[in-house]
């Protein structure tokens, strides 16, 4: 995978010039990713030590300790980065980066000072067809050994960016594919069942189904009927109450909204006795005039977490494939049966 920038990219003016004016060393890299800037942006926002980690290829992470592997999912708790926030870096115990400039989803600039060296790291995203062209520029000022920095530092920069490019591509393509439901590889830092399918309706139509709490039992496999839906549904913190099973043997359960981003993302903490609670994530992304819906479920408590294994994942994936099929039928308002 090439990380070589074009001549035009090298000559382009990127954000961050004002931070290190007259930089003695400038390192440019660039690569292409198969997703729009809006989908790439959050991966760079959560990037960092003790955050999302550094994204590297699966084959490399397989031989590194789990605690040092980059996340293979987006964590809502890490996406609230703001200008002025400081995050740890790997350049030493005291090394940090500070978010200096943010223009979602196109530009992010981090700044830092390491001893006598001032630096800025600009991340620029621009549309490239249906994907994204990523350009990274590291500017260093106050460098004493410039040739050494250009040669050895440049080689290290290219090596790490090459790994980042492949690692990001893996993460972005893990939930893509042809129409219909498909199994997606589980992330490395915890087992989970993930399925994805194309829905022939816009994200707003899919969201309308999710936002109608009373329709929950129509598409969630195992839920038999609804008992109550709080007025605030699907806002964060809102609950719906449903039952599982077949009358007269039913169990009462509930689901609470953890994250709610209209027509984009819904995260639920669903309680399902006797198996315990599970976190269910539904991500919506525009695709070919319709919506790519990705559904991820991971047990977080109870017997389901204790007994979590590949067989349980396979059962969850099969159940959730059926759930997405039902969700698709409702969002598409079908008049004839489909998949």
PDB file of N, CA and C in Angstrom, residues 236-276:
ATOM      1  N   UNK A 236     -30.477   9.473  24.729  1.00  0.00           N
ATOM      2  CA  UNK A 236     -29.591   8.804  25.674  1.00  0.00           C
ATOM      3  C   UNK A 236     -30.224   8.779  27.062  1.00  0.00           C
ATOM      4  N   UNK A 237     -30.209   7.598  27.690  1.00  0.00           N
ATOM      5  CA  UNK A 237     -30.782   7.434  29.013  1.00  0.00           C
ATOM      6  C   UNK A 237     -32.210   6.921  29.010  1.00  0.00           C
ATOM      7  N   UNK A 238     -32.894   6.988  27.866  1.00  0.00           N
ATOM      8  CA  UNK A 238     -34.285   6.538  27.785  1.00  0.00           C
ATOM      9  C   UNK A 238     -34.353   5.010  27.791  1.00  0.00           C
ATOM     10  N   UNK A 239     -35.457   4.475  28.314  1.00  0.00           N
ATOM     11  CA  UNK A 239     -35.632   3.029  28.404  1.00  0.00           C
ATOM     12  C   UNK A 239     -36.889   2.581  27.677  1.00  0.00           C
ATOM     13  N   UNK A 240     -36.839   1.330  27.234  1.00  0.00           N
ATOM     14  CA  UNK A 240     -38.061   0.657  26.800  1.00  0.00           C
ATOM     15  C   UNK A 240     -38.136  -0.661  27.560  1.00  0.00           C
ATOM     16  N   UNK A 241     -39.355  -1.124  27.795  1.00  0.00           N
ATOM     17  CA  UNK A 241     -39.592  -2.336  28.573  1.00  0.00           C
ATOM     18  C   UNK A 241     -40.318  -3.341  27.680  1.00  0.00           C
ATOM     19  N   UNK A 242     -39.777  -4.540  27.628  1.00  0.00           N
ATOM     20  CA  UNK A 242     -40.364  -5.566  26.755  1.00  0.00           C
ATOM     21  C   UNK A 242     -40.352  -6.901  27.470  1.00  0.00           C
ATOM     22  N   UNK A 243     -40.952  -7.889  26.851  1.00  0.00           N
ATOM     23  CA  UNK A 243     -40.969  -9.242  27.395  1.00  0.00           C
ATOM     24  C   UNK A 243     -40.401 -10.207  26.380  1.00  0.00           C
ATOM     25  N   UNK A 244     -39.853 -11.303  26.903  1.00  0.00           N
ATOM     26  CA  UNK A 244     -39.335 -12.368  26.056  1.00  0.00           C
ATOM     27  C   UNK A 244     -40.109 -13.647  26.325  1.00  0.00           C
ATOM     28  N   UNK A 245     -40.096 -14.540  25.328  1.00  0.00           N
ATOM     29  CA  UNK A 245     -40.763 -15.827  25.509  1.00  0.00           C
ATOM     30  C   UNK A 245     -42.164 -15.844  24.939  1.00  0.00           C
ATOM     31  N   UNK A 246     -42.868 -16.924  25.194  1.00  0.00           N
ATOM     32  CA  UNK A 246     -44.231 -17.114  24.695  1.00  0.00           C
ATOM     33  C   UNK A 246     -45.180 -17.282  25.865  1.00  0.00           C
ATOM     34  N   UNK A 247     -46.272 -16.550  25.805  1.00  0.00           N
ATOM     35  CA  UNK A 247     -47.243 -16.630  26.894  1.00  0.00           C
ATOM     36  C   UNK A 247     -47.680 -18.068  27.109  1.00  0.00           C
ATOM     37  N   UNK A 248     -47.808 -18.550  28.340  1.00  0.00           N
ATOM     38  CA  UNK A 248     -47.766 -17.782  29.599  1.00  0.00           C
ATOM     39  C   UNK A 248     -46.368 -17.724  30.241  1.00  0.00           C
ATOM     40  N   UNK A 249     -45.349 -18.278  29.551  1.00  0.00           N
ATOM     41  CA  UNK A 249     -44.002 -18.264  30.115  1.00  0.00           C
ATOM     42  C   UNK A 249     -43.218 -17.115  29.491  1.00  0.00           C
ATOM     43  N   UNK A 250     -43.173 -15.985  30.167  1.00  0.00           N
ATOM     44  CA  UNK A 250     -42.456 -14.815  29.654  1.00  0.00           C
ATOM     45  C   UNK A 250     -41.581 -14.213  30.748  1.00  0.00           C
ATOM     46  N   UNK A 251     -40.555 -13.501  30.332  1.00  0.00           N
ATOM     47  CA  UNK A 251     -39.655 -12.790  31.241  1.00  0.00           C
ATOM     48  C   UNK A 251     -39.652 -11.318  30.863  1.00  0.00           C
ATOM     49  N   UNK A 252     -39.744 -10.459  31.864  1.00  0.00           N
ATOM     50  CA  UNK A 252     -39.752  -9.021  31.612  1.00  0.00           C
ATOM     51  C   UNK A 252     -38.325  -8.474  31.608  1.00  0.00           C
ATOM     52  N   UNK A 253     -37.981  -7.702  30.580  1.00  0.00           N
ATOM     53  CA  UNK A 253     -36.649  -7.130  30.451  1.00  0.00           C
ATOM     54  C   UNK A 253     -36.746  -5.693  29.978  1.00  0.00           C
ATOM     55  N   UNK A 254     -35.586  -5.042  29.845  1.00  0.00           N
ATOM     56  CA  UNK A 254     -35.562  -3.654  29.410  1.00  0.00           C
ATOM     57  C   UNK A 254     -34.301  -3.377  28.620  1.00  0.00           C
ATOM     58  N   UNK A 255     -34.297  -2.265  27.889  1.00  0.00           N
ATOM     59  CA  UNK A 255     -33.123  -1.795  27.151  1.00  0.00           C
ATOM     60  C   UNK A 255     -33.008  -0.299  27.389  1.00  0.00           C
ATOM     61  N   UNK A 256     -31.783   0.170  27.621  1.00  0.00           N
ATOM     62  CA  UNK A 256     -31.558   1.592  27.871  1.00  0.00           C
ATOM     63  C   UNK A 256     -30.599   2.140  26.813  1.00  0.00           C
ATOM     64  N   UNK A 257     -30.849   3.346  26.345  1.00  0.00           N
ATOM     65  CA  UNK A 257     -30.014   3.965  25.316  1.00  0.00           C
ATOM     66  C   UNK A 257     -28.756   4.550  25.960  1.00  0.00           C
ATOM     67  N   UNK A 258     -27.589   4.178  25.437  1.00  0.00           N
ATOM     68  CA  UNK A 258     -26.324   4.734  25.901  1.00  0.00           C
ATOM     69  C   UNK A 258     -25.828   5.849  24.986  1.00  0.00           C
ATOM     70  N   UNK A 259     -25.985   5.653  23.669  1.00  0.00           N
ATOM     71  CA  UNK A 259     -25.556   6.648  22.691  1.00  0.00           C
ATOM     72  C   UNK A 259     -26.652   6.784  21.638  1.00  0.00           C
ATOM     73  N   UNK A 260     -26.993   8.013  21.291  1.00  0.00           N
ATOM     74  CA  UNK A 260     -28.025   8.246  20.287  1.00  0.00           C
ATOM     75  C   UNK A 260     -27.595   9.371  19.352  1.00  0.00           C
ATOM     76  N   UNK A 261     -27.323   9.019  18.104  1.00  0.00           N
ATOM     77  CA  UNK A 261     -26.985   9.987  17.077  1.00  0.00           C
ATOM     78  C   UNK A 261     -27.923   9.748  15.904  1.00  0.00           C
ATOM     79  N   UNK A 262     -28.965  10.570  15.766  1.00  0.00           N
ATOM     80  CA  UNK A 262     -29.993  10.346  14.759  1.00  0.00           C
ATOM     81  C   UNK A 262     -29.439  10.026  13.373  1.00  0.00           C
ATOM     82  N   UNK A 263     -30.007   8.977  12.776  1.00  0.00           N
ATOM     83  CA  UNK A 263     -29.659   8.521  11.426  1.00  0.00           C
ATOM     84  C   UNK A 263     -28.195   8.131  11.309  1.00  0.00           C
ATOM     85  N   UNK A 264     -27.543   7.823  12.429  1.00  0.00           N
ATOM     86  CA  UNK A 264     -26.126   7.493  12.393  1.00  0.00           C
ATOM     87  C   UNK A 264     -25.748   6.352  13.328  1.00  0.00           C
ATOM     88  N   UNK A 265     -26.107   6.453  14.612  1.00  0.00           N
ATOM     89  CA  UNK A 265     -25.623   5.464  15.585  1.00  0.00           C
ATOM     90  C   UNK A 265     -26.558   5.358  16.778  1.00  0.00           C
ATOM     91  N   UNK A 266     -26.815   4.117  17.199  1.00  0.00           N
ATOM     92  CA  UNK A 266     -27.614   3.849  18.385  1.00  0.00           C
ATOM     93  C   UNK A 266     -26.936   2.726  19.163  1.00  0.00           C
ATOM     94  N   UNK A 267     -26.644   2.991  20.446  1.00  0.00           N
ATOM     95  CA  UNK A 267     -26.023   1.985  21.304  1.00  0.00           C
ATOM     96  C   UNK A 267     -26.964   1.719  22.467  1.00  0.00           C
ATOM     97  N   UNK A 268     -27.299   0.444  22.662  1.00  0.00           N
ATOM     98  CA  UNK A 268     -28.233   0.040  23.711  1.00  0.00           C
ATOM     99  C   UNK A 268     -27.558  -0.904  24.690  1.00  0.00           C
ATOM    100  N   UNK A 269     -27.926  -0.791  25.946  1.00  0.00           N
ATOM    101  CA  UNK A 269     -27.568  -1.801  26.936  1.00  0.00           C
ATOM    102  C   UNK A 269     -28.835  -2.601  27.157  1.00  0.00           C
ATOM    103  N   UNK A 270     -28.853  -3.804  26.607  1.00  0.00           N
ATOM    104  CA  UNK A 270     -30.061  -4.631  26.622  1.00  0.00           C
ATOM    105  C   UNK A 270     -29.938  -5.731  27.661  1.00  0.00           C
ATOM    106  N   UNK A 271     -30.922  -5.809  28.546  1.00  0.00           N
ATOM    107  CA  UNK A 271     -30.946  -6.856  29.565  1.00  0.00           C
ATOM    108  C   UNK A 271     -31.807  -8.010  29.061  1.00  0.00           C
ATOM    109  N   UNK A 272     -31.229  -9.195  29.095  1.00  0.00           N
ATOM    110  CA  UNK A 272     -31.940 -10.365  28.588  1.00  0.00           C
ATOM    111  C   UNK A 272     -31.811 -11.534  29.532  1.00  0.00           C
ATOM    112  N   UNK A 273     -32.713 -11.614  30.501  1.00  0.00           N
ATOM    113  CA  UNK A 273     -32.658 -12.734  31.444  1.00  0.00           C
ATOM    114  C   UNK A 273     -32.951 -14.055  30.725  1.00  0.00           C
ATOM    115  N   UNK A 274     -32.307 -15.136  31.092  1.00  0.00           N
ATOM    116  CA  UNK A 274     -31.382 -15.300  32.224  1.00  0.00           C
ATOM    117  C   UNK A 274     -29.912 -15.125  31.831  1.00  0.00           C
ATOM    118  N   UNK A 275     -29.646 -14.582  30.630  1.00  0.00           N
ATOM    119  CA  UNK A 275     -28.272 -14.563  30.126  1.00  0.00           C
ATOM    120  C   UNK A 275     -27.470 -13.331  30.543  1.00  0.00           C
ATOM    121  N   UNK A 276     -28.101 -12.345  31.154  1.00  0.00           N
ATOM    122  CA  UNK A 276     -27.390 -11.146  31.551  1.00  0.00           C
ATOM    123  C   UNK A 276     -27.569 -10.022  30.554  1.00  0.00           C
TER     124      UNK A 276
END
